Short mmCIF file of C-alpha atoms in Angstrom, two decimals:
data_model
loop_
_atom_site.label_atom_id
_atom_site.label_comp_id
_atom_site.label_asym_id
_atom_site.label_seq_id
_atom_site.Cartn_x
_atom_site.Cartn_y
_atom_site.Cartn_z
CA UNK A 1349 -18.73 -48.37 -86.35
CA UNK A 1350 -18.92 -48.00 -82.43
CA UNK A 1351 -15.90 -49.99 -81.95
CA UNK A 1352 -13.82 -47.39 -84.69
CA UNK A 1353 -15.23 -44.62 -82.87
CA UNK A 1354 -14.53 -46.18 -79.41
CA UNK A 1355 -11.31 -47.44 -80.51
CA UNK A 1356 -9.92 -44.32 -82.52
CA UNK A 1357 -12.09 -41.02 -81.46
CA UNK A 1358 -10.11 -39.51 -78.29
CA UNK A 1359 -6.51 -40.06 -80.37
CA UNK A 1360 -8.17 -38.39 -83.40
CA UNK A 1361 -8.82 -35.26 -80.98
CA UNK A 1362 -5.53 -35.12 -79.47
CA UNK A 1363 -4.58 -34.89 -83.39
CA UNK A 1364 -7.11 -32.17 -84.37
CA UNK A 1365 -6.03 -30.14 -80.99
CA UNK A 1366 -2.35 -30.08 -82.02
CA UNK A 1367 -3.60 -28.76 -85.29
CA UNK A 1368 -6.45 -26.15 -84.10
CA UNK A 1369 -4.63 -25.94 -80.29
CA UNK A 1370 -8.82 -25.56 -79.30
CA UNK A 1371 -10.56 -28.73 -77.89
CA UNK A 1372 -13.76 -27.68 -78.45
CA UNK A 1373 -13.52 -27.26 -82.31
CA UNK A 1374 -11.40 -30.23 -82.60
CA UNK A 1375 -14.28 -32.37 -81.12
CA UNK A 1376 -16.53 -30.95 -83.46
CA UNK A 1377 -14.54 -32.14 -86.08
CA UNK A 1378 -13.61 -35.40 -85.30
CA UNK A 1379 -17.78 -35.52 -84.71
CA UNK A 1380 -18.45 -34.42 -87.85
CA UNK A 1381 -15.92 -36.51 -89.58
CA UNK A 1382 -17.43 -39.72 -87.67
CA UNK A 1383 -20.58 -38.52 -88.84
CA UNK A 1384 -20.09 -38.54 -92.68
CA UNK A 1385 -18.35 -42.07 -92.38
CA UNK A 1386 -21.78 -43.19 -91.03
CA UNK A 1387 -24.15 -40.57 -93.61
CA UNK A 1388 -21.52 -42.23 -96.81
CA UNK A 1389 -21.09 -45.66 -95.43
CA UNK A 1390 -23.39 -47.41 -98.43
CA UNK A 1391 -21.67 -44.94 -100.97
CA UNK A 1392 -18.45 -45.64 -100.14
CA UNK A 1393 -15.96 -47.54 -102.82
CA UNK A 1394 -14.03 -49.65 -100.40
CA UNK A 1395 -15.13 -50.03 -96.31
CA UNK A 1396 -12.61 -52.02 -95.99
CA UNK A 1397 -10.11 -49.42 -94.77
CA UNK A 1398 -12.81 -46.77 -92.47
CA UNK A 1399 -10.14 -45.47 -90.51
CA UNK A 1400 -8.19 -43.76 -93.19
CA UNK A 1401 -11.83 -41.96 -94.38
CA UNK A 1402 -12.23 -40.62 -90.28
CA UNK A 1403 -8.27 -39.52 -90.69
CA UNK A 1404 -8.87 -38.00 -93.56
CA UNK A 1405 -12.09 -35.69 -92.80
CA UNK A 1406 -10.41 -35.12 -89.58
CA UNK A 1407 -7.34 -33.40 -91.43
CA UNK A 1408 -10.04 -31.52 -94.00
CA UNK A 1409 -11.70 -30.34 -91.06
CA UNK A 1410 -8.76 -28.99 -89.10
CA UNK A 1411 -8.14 -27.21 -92.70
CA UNK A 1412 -11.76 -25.64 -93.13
CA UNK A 1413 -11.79 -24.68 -89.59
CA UNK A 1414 -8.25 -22.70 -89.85
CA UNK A 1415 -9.16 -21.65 -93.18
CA UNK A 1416 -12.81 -19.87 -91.31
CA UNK A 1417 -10.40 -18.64 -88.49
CA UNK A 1418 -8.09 -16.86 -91.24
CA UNK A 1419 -11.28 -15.59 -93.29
CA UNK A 1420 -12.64 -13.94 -90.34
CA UNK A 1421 -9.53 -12.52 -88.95
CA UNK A 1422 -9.80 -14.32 -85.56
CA UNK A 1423 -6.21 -16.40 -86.03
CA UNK A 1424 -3.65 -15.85 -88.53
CA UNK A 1425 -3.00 -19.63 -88.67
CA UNK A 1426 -0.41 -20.45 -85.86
CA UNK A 1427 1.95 -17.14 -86.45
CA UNK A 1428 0.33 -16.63 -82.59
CA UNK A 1429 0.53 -19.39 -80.05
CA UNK A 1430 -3.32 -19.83 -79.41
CA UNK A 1431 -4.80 -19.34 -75.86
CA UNK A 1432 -5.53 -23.15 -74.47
CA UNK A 1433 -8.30 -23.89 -72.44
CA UNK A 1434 -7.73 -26.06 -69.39
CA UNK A 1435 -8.39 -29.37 -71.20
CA UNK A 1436 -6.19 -28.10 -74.10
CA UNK A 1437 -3.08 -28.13 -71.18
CA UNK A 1438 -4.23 -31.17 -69.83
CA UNK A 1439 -3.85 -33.08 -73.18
CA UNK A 1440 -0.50 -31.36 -73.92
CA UNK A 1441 1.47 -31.82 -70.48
CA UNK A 1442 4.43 -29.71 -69.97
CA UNK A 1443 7.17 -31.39 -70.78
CA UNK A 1444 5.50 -31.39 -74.50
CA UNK A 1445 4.69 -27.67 -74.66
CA UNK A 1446 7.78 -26.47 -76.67
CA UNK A 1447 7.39 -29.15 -79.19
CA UNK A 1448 3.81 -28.70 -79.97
CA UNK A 1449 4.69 -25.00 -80.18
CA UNK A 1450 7.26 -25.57 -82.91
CA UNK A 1451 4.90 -28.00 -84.56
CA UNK A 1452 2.20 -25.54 -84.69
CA UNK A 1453 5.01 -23.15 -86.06
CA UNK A 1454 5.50 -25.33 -89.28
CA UNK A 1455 4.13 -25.16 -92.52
CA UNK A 1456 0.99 -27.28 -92.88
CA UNK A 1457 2.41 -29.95 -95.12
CA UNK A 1458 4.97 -30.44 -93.08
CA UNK A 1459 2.91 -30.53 -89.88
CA UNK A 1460 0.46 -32.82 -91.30
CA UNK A 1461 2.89 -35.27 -92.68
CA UNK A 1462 4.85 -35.64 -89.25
CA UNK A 1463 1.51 -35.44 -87.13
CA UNK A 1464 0.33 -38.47 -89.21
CA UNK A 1465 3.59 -40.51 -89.18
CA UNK A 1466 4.95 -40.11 -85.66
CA UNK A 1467 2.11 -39.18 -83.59
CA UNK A 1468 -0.74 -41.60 -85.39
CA UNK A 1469 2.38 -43.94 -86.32
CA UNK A 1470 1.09 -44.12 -89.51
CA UNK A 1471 2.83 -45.80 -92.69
CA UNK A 1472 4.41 -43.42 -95.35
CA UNK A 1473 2.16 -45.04 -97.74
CA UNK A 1474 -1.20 -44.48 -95.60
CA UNK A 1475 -0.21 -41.04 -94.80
CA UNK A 1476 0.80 -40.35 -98.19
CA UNK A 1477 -2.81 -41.46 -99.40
CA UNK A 1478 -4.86 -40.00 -96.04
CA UNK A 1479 -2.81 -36.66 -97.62
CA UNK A 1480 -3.60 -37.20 -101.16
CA UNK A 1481 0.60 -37.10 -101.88
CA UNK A 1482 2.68 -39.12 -103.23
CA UNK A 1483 5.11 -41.03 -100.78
CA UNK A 1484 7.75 -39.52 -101.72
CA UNK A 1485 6.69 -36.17 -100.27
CA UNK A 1486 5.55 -37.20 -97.38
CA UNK A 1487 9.42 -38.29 -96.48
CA UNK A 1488 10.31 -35.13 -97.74
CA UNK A 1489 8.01 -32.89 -95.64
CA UNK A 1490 8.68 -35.30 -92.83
CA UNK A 1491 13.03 -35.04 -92.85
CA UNK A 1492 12.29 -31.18 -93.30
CA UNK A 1493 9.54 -31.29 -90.48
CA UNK A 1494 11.87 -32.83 -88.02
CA UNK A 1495 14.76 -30.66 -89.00
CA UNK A 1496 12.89 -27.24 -88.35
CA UNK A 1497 11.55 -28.13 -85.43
CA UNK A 1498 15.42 -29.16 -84.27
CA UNK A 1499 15.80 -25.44 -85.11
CA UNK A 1500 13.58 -24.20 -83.46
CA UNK A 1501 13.81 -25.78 -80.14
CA UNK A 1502 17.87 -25.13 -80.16
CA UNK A 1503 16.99 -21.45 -80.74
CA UNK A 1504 14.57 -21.28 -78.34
CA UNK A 1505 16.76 -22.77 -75.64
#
């Protein structure tokens, strides 16, 4: 389990920071989601595949912890570019800013499914199951993802 977390753990929280765009809570979550593989290891059905649990509580997490921002009235979930801490900027250089701004801008789905398959190079079929979709929605959200964020970029320029 050291070697998954070794292996996998800083690409999971460049993941969960795109989502939250806050390093701190995206650490906790790719913490806690380590930490339940290792609390449900003996109850799990199939250990054969570990990574896909970690992506998947990683993903629930991000949701929880934007759903608690939106309870509390902190963030309306990514209608406001959030304020980045210094390690935030230093994950997402410059040259990436205006794409992970139009990521953030999309609708979760579609965020999720492209995060998964281009950033995490993920399989349709392993993001469709890390998403709980079927595969053919994850290519839809994906061909939509890419075209929005085409959008938004040339209307930003």
């Amino acid at each position: 389990m050291s070697e998954l977390y070794a292996e996998h753990a800083l690409g999971l929280v460049r993941l969960a920071v795109i989502v939250l765009g806050d390093v701190a809570t995206a650490e906790d979550v790719v913490q806690d989601a380590f930490l339940g593989l290792y609390r449900r290891w003996d109850h799990l059905p199939d250990t054969s595949h570990p990574l896909d649990y970690v992506r998947t509580s990683v993903l629930n997490g991000c949701r929880s912890a934007l759903r608690g921002r939106s309870r509390r009235g902190l963030v309306a979930a990514f209608s406001q570019p959030p304020t980045e801490s210094a390690e935030a900027r230093a994950l997402v250089s410059e040259e990436y800013r205006a794409v992970v701004t139009a990521i953030r801008r999309l609708p979760r789905r579609q965020r999720e499914a492209l995060l998964l398959r281009y950033y995490l190079d993920m399989s349709e079929d392993e993001v469709a199951r890390s998403m709980g979709v079927s595969r053919g929605t994850v290519k839809s959200a994906t061909s939509r993802a890419l075209v929005a964020i085409g959008r938004i970029l040339t209307e930003e320029s």
